[in-house]
PDB file of N, CA and C in Angstrom:
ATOM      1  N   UNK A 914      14.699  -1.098   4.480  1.00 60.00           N
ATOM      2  CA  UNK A 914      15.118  -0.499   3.235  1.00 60.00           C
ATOM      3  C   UNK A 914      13.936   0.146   2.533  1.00 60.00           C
ATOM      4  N   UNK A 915      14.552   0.489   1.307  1.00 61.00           N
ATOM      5  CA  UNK A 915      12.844   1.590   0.816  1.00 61.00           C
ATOM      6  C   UNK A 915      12.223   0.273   0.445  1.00 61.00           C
ATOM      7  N   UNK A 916      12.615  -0.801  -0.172  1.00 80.00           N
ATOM      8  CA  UNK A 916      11.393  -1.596  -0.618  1.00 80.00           C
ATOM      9  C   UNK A 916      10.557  -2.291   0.952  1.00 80.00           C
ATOM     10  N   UNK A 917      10.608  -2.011   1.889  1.00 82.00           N
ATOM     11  CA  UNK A 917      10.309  -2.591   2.805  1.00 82.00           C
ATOM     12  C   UNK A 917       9.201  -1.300   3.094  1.00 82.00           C
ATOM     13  N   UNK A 918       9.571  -0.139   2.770  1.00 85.00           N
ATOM     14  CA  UNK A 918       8.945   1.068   3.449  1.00 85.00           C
ATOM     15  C   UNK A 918       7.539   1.149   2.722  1.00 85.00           C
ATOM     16  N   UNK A 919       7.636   1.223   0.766  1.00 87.00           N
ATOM     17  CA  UNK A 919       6.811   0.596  -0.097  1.00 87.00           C
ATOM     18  C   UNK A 919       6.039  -0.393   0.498  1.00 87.00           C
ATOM     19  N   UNK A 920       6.500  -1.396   0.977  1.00 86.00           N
ATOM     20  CA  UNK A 920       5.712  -2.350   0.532  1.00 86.00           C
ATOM     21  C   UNK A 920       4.315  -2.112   2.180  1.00 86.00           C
ATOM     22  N   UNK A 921       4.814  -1.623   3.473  1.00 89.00           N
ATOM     23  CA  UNK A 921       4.311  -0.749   4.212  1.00 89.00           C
ATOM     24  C   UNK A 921       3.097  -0.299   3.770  1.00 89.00           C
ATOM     25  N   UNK A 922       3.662   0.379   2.663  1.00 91.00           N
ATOM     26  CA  UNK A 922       2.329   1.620   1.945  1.00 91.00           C
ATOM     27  C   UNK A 922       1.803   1.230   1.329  1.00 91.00           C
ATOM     28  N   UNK A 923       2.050  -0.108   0.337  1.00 89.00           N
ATOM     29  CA  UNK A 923       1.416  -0.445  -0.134  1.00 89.00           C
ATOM     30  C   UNK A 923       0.156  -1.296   0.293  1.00 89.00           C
ATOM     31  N   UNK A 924       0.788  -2.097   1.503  1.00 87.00           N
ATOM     32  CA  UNK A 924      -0.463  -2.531   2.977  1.00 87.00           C
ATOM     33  C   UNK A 924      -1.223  -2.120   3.329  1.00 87.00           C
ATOM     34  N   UNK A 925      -0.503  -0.465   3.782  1.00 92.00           N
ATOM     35  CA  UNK A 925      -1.844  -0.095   4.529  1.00 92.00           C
ATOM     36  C   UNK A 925      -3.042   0.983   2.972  1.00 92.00           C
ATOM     37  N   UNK A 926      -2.105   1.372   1.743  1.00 92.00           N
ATOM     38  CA  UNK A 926      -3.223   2.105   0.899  1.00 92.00           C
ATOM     39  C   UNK A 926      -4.287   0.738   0.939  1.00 92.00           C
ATOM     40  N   UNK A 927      -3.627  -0.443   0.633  1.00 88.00           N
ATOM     41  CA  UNK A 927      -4.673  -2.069   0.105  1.00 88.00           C
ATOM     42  C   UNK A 927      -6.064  -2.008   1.098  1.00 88.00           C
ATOM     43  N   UNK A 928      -5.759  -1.582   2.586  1.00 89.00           N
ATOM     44  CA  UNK A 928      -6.788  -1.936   3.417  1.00 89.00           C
ATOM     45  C   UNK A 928      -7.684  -0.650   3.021  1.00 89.00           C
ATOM     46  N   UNK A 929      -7.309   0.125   2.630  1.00 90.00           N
ATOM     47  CA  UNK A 929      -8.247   1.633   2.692  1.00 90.00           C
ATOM     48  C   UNK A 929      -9.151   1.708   1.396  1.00 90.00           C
ATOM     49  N   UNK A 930      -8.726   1.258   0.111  1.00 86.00           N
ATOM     50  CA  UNK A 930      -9.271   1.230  -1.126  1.00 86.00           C
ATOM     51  C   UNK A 930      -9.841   0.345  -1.808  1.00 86.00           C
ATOM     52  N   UNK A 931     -10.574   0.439  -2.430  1.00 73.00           N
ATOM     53  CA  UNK A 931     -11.375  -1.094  -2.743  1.00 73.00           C
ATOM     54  C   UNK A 931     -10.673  -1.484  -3.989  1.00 73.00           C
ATOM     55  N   UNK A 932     -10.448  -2.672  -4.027  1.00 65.00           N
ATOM     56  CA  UNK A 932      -9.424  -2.964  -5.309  1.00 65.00           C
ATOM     57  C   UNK A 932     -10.319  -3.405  -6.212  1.00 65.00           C
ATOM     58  N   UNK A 933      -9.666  -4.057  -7.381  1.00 59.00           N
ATOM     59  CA  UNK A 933     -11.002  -3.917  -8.602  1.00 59.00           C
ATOM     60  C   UNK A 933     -11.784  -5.220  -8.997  1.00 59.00           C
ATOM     61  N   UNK A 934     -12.707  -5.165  -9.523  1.00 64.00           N
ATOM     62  CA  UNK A 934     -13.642  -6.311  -9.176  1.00 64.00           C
ATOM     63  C   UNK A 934     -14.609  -5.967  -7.650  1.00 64.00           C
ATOM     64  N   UNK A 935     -13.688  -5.813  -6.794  1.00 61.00           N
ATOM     65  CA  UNK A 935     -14.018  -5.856  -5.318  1.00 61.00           C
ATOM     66  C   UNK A 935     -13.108  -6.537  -4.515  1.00 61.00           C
ATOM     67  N   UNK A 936     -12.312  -7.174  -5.336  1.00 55.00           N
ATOM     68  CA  UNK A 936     -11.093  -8.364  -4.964  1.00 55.00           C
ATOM     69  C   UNK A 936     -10.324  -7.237  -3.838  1.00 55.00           C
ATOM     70  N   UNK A 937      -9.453  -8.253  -3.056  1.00 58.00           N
ATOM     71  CA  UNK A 937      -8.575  -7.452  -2.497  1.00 58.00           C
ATOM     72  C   UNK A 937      -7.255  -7.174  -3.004  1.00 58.00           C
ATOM     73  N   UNK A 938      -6.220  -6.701  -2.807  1.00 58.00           N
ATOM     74  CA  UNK A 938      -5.437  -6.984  -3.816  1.00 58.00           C
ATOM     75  C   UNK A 938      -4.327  -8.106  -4.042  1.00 58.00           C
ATOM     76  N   UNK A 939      -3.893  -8.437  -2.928  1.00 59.00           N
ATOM     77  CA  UNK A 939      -3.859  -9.637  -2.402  1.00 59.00           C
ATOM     78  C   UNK A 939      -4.308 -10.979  -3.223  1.00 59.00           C
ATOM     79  N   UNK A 940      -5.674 -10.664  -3.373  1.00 54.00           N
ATOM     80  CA  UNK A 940      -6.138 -12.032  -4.387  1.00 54.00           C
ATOM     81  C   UNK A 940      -6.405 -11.696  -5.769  1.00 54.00           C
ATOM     82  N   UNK A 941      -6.308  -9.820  -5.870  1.00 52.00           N
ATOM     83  CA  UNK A 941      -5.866  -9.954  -7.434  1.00 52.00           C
ATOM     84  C   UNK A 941      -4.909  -9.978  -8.076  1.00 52.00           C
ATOM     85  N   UNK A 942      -3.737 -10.094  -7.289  1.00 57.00           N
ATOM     86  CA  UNK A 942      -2.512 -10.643  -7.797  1.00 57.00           C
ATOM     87  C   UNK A 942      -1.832 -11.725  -7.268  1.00 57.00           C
ATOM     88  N   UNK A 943      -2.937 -13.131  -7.078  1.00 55.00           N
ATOM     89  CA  UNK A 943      -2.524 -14.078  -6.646  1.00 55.00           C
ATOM     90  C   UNK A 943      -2.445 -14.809  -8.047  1.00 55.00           C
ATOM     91  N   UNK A 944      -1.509 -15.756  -7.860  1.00 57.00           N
ATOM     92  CA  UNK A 944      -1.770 -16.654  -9.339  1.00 57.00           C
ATOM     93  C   UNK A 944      -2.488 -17.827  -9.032  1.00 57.00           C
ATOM     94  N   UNK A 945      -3.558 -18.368 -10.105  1.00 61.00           N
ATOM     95  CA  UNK A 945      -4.478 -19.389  -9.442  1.00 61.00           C
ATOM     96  C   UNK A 945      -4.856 -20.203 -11.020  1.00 61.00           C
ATOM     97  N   UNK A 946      -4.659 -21.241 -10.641  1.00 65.00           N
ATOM     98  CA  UNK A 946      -5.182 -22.417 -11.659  1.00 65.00           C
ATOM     99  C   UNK A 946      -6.152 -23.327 -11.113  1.00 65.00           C
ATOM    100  N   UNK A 947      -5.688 -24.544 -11.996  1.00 66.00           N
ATOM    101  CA  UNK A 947      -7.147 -25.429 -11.311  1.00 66.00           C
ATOM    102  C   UNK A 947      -6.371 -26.245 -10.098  1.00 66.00           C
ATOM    103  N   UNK A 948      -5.235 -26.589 -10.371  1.00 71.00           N
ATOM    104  CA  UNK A 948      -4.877 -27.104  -8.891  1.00 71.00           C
ATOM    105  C   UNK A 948      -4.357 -26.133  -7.679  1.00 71.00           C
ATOM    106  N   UNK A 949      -3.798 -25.013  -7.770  1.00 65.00           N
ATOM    107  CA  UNK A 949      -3.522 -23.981  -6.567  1.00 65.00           C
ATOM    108  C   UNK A 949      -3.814 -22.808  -6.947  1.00 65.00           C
ATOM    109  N   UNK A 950      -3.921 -21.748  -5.852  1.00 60.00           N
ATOM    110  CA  UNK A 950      -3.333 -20.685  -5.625  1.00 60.00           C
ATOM    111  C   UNK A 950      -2.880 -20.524  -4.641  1.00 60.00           C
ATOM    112  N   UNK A 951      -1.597 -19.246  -5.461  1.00 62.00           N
ATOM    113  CA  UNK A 951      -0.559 -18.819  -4.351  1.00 62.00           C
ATOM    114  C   UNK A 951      -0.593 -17.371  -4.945  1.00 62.00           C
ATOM    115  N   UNK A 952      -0.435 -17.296  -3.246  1.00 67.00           N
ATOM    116  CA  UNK A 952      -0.772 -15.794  -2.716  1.00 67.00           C
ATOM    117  C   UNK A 952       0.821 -15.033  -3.453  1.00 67.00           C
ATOM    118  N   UNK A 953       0.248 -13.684  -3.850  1.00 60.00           N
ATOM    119  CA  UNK A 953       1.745 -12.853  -4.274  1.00 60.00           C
ATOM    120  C   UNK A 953       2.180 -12.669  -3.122  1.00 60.00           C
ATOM    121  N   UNK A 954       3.714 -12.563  -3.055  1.00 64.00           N
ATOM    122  CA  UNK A 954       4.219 -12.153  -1.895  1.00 64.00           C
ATOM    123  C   UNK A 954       5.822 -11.507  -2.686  1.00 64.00           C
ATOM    124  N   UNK A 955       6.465 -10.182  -1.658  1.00 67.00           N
ATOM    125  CA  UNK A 955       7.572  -9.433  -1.922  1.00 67.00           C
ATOM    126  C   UNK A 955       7.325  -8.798  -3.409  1.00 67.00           C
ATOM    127  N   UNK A 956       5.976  -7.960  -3.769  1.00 73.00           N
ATOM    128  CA  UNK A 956       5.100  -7.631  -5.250  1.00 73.00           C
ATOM    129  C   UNK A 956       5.193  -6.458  -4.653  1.00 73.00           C
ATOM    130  N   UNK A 957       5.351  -5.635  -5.537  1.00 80.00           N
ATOM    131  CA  UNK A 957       5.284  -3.830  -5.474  1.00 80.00           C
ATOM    132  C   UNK A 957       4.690  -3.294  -6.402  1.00 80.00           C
ATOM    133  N   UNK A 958       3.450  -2.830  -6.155  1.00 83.00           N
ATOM    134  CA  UNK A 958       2.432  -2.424  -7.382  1.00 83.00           C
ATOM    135  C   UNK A 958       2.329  -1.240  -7.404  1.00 83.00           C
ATOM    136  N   UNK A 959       3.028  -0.195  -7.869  1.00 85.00           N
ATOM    137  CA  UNK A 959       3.247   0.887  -8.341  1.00 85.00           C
ATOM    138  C   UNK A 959       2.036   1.947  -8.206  1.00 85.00           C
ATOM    139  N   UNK A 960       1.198   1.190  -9.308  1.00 86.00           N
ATOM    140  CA  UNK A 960      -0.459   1.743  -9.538  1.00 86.00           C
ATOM    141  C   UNK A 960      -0.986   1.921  -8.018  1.00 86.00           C
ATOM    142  N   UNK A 961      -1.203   0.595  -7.237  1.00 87.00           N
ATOM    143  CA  UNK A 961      -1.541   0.652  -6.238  1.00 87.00           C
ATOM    144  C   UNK A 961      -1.458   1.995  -5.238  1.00 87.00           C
ATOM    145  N   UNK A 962       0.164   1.913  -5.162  1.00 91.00           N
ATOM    146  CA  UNK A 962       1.143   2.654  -4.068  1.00 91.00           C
ATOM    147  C   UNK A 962       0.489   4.365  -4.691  1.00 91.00           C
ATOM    148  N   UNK A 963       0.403   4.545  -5.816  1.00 93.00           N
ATOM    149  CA  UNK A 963       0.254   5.899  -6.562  1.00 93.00           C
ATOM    150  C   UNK A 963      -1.581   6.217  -6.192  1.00 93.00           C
ATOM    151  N   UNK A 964      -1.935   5.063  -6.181  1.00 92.00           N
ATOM    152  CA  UNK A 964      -3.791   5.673  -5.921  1.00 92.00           C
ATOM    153  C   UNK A 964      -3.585   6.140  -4.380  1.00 92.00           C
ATOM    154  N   UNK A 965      -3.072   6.510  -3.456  1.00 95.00           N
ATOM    155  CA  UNK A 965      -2.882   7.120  -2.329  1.00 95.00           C
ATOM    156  C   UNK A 965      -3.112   8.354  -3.031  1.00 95.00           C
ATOM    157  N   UNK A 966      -2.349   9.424  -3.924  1.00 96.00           N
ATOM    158  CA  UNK A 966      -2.654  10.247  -4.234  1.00 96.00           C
ATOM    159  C   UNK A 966      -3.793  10.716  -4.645  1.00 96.00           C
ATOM    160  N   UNK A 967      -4.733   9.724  -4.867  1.00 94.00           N
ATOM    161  CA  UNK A 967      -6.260  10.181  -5.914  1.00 94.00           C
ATOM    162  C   UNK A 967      -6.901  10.146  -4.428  1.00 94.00           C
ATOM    163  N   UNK A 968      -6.728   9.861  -3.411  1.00 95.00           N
ATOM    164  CA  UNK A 968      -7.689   9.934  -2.471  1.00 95.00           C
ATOM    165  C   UNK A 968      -8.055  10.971  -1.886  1.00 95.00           C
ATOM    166  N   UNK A 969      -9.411  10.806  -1.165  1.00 96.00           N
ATOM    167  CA  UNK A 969      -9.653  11.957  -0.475  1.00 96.00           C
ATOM    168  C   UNK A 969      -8.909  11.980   0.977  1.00 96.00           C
ATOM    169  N   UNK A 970      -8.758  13.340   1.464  1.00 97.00           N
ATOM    170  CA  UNK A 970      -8.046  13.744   2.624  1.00 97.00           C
ATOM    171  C   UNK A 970      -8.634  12.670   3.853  1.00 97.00           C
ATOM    172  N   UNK A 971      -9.765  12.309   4.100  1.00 97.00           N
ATOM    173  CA  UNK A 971     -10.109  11.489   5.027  1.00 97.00           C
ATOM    174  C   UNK A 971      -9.383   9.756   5.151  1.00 97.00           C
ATOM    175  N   UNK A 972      -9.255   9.500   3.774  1.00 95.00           N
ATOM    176  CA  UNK A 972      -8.817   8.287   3.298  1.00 95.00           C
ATOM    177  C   UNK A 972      -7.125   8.443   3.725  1.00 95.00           C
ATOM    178  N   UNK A 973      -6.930   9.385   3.237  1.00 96.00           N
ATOM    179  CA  UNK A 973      -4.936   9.330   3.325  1.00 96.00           C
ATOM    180  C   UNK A 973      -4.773   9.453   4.595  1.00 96.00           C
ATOM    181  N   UNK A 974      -5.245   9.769   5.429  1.00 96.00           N
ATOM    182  CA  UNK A 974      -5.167  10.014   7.259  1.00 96.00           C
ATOM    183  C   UNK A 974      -5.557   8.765   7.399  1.00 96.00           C
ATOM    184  N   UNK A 975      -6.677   7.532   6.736  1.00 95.00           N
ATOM    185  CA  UNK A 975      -6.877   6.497   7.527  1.00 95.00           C
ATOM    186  C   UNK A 975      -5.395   5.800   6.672  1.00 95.00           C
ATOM    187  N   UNK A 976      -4.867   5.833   6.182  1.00 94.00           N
ATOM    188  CA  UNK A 976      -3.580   5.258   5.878  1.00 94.00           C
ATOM    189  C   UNK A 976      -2.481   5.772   6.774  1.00 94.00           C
ATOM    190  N   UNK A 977      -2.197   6.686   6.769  1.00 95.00           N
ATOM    191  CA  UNK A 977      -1.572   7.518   7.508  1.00 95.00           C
ATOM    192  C   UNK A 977      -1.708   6.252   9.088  1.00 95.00           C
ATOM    193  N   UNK A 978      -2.956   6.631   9.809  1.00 93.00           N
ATOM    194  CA  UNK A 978      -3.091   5.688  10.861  1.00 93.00           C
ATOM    195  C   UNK A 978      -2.627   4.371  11.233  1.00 93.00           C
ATOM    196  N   UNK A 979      -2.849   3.556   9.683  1.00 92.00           N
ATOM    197  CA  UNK A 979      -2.315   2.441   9.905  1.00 92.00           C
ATOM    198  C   UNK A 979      -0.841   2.417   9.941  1.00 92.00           C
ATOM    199  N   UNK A 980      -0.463   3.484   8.703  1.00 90.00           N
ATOM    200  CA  UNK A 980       1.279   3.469   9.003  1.00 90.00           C
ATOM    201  C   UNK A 980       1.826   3.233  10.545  1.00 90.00           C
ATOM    202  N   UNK A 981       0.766   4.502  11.261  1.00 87.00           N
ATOM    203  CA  UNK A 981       1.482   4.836  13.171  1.00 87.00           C
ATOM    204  C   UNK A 981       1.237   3.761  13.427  1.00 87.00           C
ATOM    205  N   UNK A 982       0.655   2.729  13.508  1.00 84.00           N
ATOM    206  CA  UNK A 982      -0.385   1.797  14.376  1.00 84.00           C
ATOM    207  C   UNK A 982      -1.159   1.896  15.036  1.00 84.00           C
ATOM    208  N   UNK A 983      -1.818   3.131  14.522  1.00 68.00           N
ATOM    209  CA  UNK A 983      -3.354   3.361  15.495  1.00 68.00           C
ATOM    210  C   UNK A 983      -4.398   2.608  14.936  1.00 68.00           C
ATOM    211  N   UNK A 984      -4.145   1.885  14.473  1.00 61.00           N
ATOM    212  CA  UNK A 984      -5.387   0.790  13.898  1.00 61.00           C
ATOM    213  C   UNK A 984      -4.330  -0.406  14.156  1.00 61.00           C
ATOM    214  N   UNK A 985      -5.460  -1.285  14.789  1.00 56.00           N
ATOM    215  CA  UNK A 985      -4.934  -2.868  14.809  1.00 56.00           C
ATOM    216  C   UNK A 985      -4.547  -3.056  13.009  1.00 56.00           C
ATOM    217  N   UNK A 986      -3.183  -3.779  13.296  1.00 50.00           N
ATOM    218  CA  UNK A 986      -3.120  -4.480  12.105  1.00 50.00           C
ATOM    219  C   UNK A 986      -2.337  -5.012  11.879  1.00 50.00           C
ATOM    220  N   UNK A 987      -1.242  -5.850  10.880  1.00 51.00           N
ATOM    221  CA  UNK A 987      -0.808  -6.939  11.421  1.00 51.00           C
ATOM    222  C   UNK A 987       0.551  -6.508  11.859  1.00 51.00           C
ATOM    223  N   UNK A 988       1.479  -7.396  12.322  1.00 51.00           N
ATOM    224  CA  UNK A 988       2.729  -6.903  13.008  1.00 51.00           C
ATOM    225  C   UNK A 988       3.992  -6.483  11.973  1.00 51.00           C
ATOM    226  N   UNK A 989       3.674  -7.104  10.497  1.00 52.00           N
ATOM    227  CA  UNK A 989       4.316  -6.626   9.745  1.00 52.00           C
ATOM    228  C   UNK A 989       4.394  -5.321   8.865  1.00 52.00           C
ATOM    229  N   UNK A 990       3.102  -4.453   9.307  1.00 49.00           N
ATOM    230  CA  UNK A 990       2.924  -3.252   8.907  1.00 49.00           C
ATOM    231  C   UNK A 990       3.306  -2.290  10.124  1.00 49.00           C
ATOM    232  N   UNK A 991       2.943  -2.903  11.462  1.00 50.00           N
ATOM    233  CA  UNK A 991       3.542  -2.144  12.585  1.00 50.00           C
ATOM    234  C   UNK A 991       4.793  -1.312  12.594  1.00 50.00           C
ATOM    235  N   UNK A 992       5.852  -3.284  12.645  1.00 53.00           N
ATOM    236  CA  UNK A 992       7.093  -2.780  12.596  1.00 53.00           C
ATOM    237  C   UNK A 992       7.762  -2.028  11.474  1.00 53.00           C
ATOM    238  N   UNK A 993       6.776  -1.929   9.916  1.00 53.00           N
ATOM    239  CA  UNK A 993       7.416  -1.141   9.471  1.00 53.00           C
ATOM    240  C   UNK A 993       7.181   0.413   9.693  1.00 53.00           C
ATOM    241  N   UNK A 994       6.186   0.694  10.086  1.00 51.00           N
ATOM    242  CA  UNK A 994       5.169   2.183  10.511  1.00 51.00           C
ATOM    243  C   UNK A 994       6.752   3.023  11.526  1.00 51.00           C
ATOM    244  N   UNK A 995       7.567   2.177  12.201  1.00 54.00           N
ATOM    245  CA  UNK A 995       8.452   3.595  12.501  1.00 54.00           C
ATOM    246  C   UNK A 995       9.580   3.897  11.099  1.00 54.00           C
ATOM    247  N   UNK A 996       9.713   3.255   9.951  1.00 58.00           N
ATOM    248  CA  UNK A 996      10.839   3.782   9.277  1.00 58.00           C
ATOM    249  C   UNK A 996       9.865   4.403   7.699  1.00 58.00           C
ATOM    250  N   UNK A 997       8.309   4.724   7.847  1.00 62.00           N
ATOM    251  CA  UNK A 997       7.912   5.208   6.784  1.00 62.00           C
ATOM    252  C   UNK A 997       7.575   6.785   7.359  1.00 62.00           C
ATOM    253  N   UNK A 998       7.536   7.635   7.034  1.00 58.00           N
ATOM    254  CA  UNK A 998       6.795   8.784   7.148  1.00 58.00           C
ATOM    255  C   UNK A 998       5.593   8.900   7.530  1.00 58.00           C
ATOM    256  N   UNK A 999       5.262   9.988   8.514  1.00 81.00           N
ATOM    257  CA  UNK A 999       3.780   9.167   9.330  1.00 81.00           C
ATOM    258  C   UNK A 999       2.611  10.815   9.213  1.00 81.00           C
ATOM    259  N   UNK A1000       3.565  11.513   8.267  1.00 93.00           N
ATOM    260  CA  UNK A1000       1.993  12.399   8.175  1.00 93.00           C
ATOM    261  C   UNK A1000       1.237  12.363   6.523  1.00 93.00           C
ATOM    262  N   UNK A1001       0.533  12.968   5.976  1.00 95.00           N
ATOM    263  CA  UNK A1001      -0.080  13.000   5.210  1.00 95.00           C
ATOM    264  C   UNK A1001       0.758  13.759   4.022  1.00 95.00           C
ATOM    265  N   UNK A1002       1.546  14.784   4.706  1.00 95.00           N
ATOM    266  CA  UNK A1002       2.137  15.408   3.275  1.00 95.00           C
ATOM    267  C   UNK A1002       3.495  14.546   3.294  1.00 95.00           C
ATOM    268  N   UNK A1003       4.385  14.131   4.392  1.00 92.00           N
ATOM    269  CA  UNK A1003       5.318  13.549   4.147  1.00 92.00           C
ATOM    270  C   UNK A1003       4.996  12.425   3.404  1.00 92.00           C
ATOM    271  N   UNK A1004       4.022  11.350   3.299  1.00 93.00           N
ATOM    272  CA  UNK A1004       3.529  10.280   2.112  1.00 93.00           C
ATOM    273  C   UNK A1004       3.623  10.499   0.886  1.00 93.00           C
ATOM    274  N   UNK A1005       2.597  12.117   0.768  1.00 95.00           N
ATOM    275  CA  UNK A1005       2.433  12.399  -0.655  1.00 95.00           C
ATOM    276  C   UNK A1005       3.972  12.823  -1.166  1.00 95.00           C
ATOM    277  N   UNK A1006       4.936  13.558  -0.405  1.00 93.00           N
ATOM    278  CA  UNK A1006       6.341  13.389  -1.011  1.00 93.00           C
ATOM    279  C   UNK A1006       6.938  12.429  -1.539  1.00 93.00           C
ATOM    280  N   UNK A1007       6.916  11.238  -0.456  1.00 90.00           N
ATOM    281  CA  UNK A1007       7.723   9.823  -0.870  1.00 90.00           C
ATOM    282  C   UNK A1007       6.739   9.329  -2.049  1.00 90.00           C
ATOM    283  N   UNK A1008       5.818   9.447  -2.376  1.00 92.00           N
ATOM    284  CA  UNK A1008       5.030   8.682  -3.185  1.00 92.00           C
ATOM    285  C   UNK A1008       4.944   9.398  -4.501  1.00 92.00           C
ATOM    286  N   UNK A1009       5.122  10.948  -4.233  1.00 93.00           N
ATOM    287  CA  UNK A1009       5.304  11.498  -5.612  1.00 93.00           C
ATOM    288  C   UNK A1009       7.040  11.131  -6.408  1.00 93.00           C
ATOM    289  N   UNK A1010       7.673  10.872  -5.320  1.00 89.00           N
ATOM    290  CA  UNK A1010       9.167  10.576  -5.678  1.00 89.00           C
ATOM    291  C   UNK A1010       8.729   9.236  -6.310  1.00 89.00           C
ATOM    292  N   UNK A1011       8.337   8.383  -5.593  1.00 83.00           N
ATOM    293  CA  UNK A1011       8.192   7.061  -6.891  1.00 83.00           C
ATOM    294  C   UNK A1011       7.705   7.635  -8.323  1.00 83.00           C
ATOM    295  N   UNK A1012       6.501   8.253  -8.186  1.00 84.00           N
ATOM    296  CA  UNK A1012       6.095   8.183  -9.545  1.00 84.00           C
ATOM    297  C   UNK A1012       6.676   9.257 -10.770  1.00 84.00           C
ATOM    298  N   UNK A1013       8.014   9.820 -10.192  1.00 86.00           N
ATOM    299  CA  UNK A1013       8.925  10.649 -10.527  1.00 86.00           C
ATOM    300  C   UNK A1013      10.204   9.212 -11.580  1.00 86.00           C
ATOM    301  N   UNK A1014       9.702   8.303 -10.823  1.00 78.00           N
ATOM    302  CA  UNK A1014      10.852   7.427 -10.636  1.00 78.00           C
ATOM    303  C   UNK A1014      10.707   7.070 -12.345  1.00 78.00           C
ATOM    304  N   UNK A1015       9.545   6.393 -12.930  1.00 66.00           N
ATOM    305  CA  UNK A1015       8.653   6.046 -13.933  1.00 66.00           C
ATOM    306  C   UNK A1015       8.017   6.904 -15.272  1.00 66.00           C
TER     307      UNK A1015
END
């Protein structure tokens, strides 16, 4: 479904961009006290998904890559890489449609 396709993009922009602090993003939107943290999981970060657009052309092709699976990575970005769009301008479409959405 699209939130599955999102959340795809939102995987592979996470591995390409440095999130803030330096954190990944992953652990900056984990919730953490003094007795646990737990990891976010099924989170759709908008901001995130939208900094694909601020990147440079070299960066959106290494996303792009991970979408195909030309980069090792995990099996849950694989199997979603055949139902997202796998070139560079087809991304910036679906991704300008989100932020159309807002």
């Amino acid at each position: 479904g699209i939130n599955a396709e999102y959340m795809g993009i939102q995987n592979a922009v996470s591995k390409v961009i440095q999130g803030v602090g330096g954190l990944h993003f992953n652990s900056w939107r984990s919730f953490t006290n003094d007795r646990k943290v737990v990891e976010c999981s099924n989170f759709l970060d908008g901001d995130l998904i939208e900094m694909f657009l601020e990147l440079p052309r070299e960066k959106m092709e290494q996303v792009v890559d991970i979408l195909k699976g030309n980069v090792k990575e995990s099996s849950e970005t694989s199997a979603l890489a055949s139902q997202i769009p796998v070139t560079v301008e087809d991304l910036i479409k679906k991704i300008e449609e989100l932020s159309r959405l807002h």
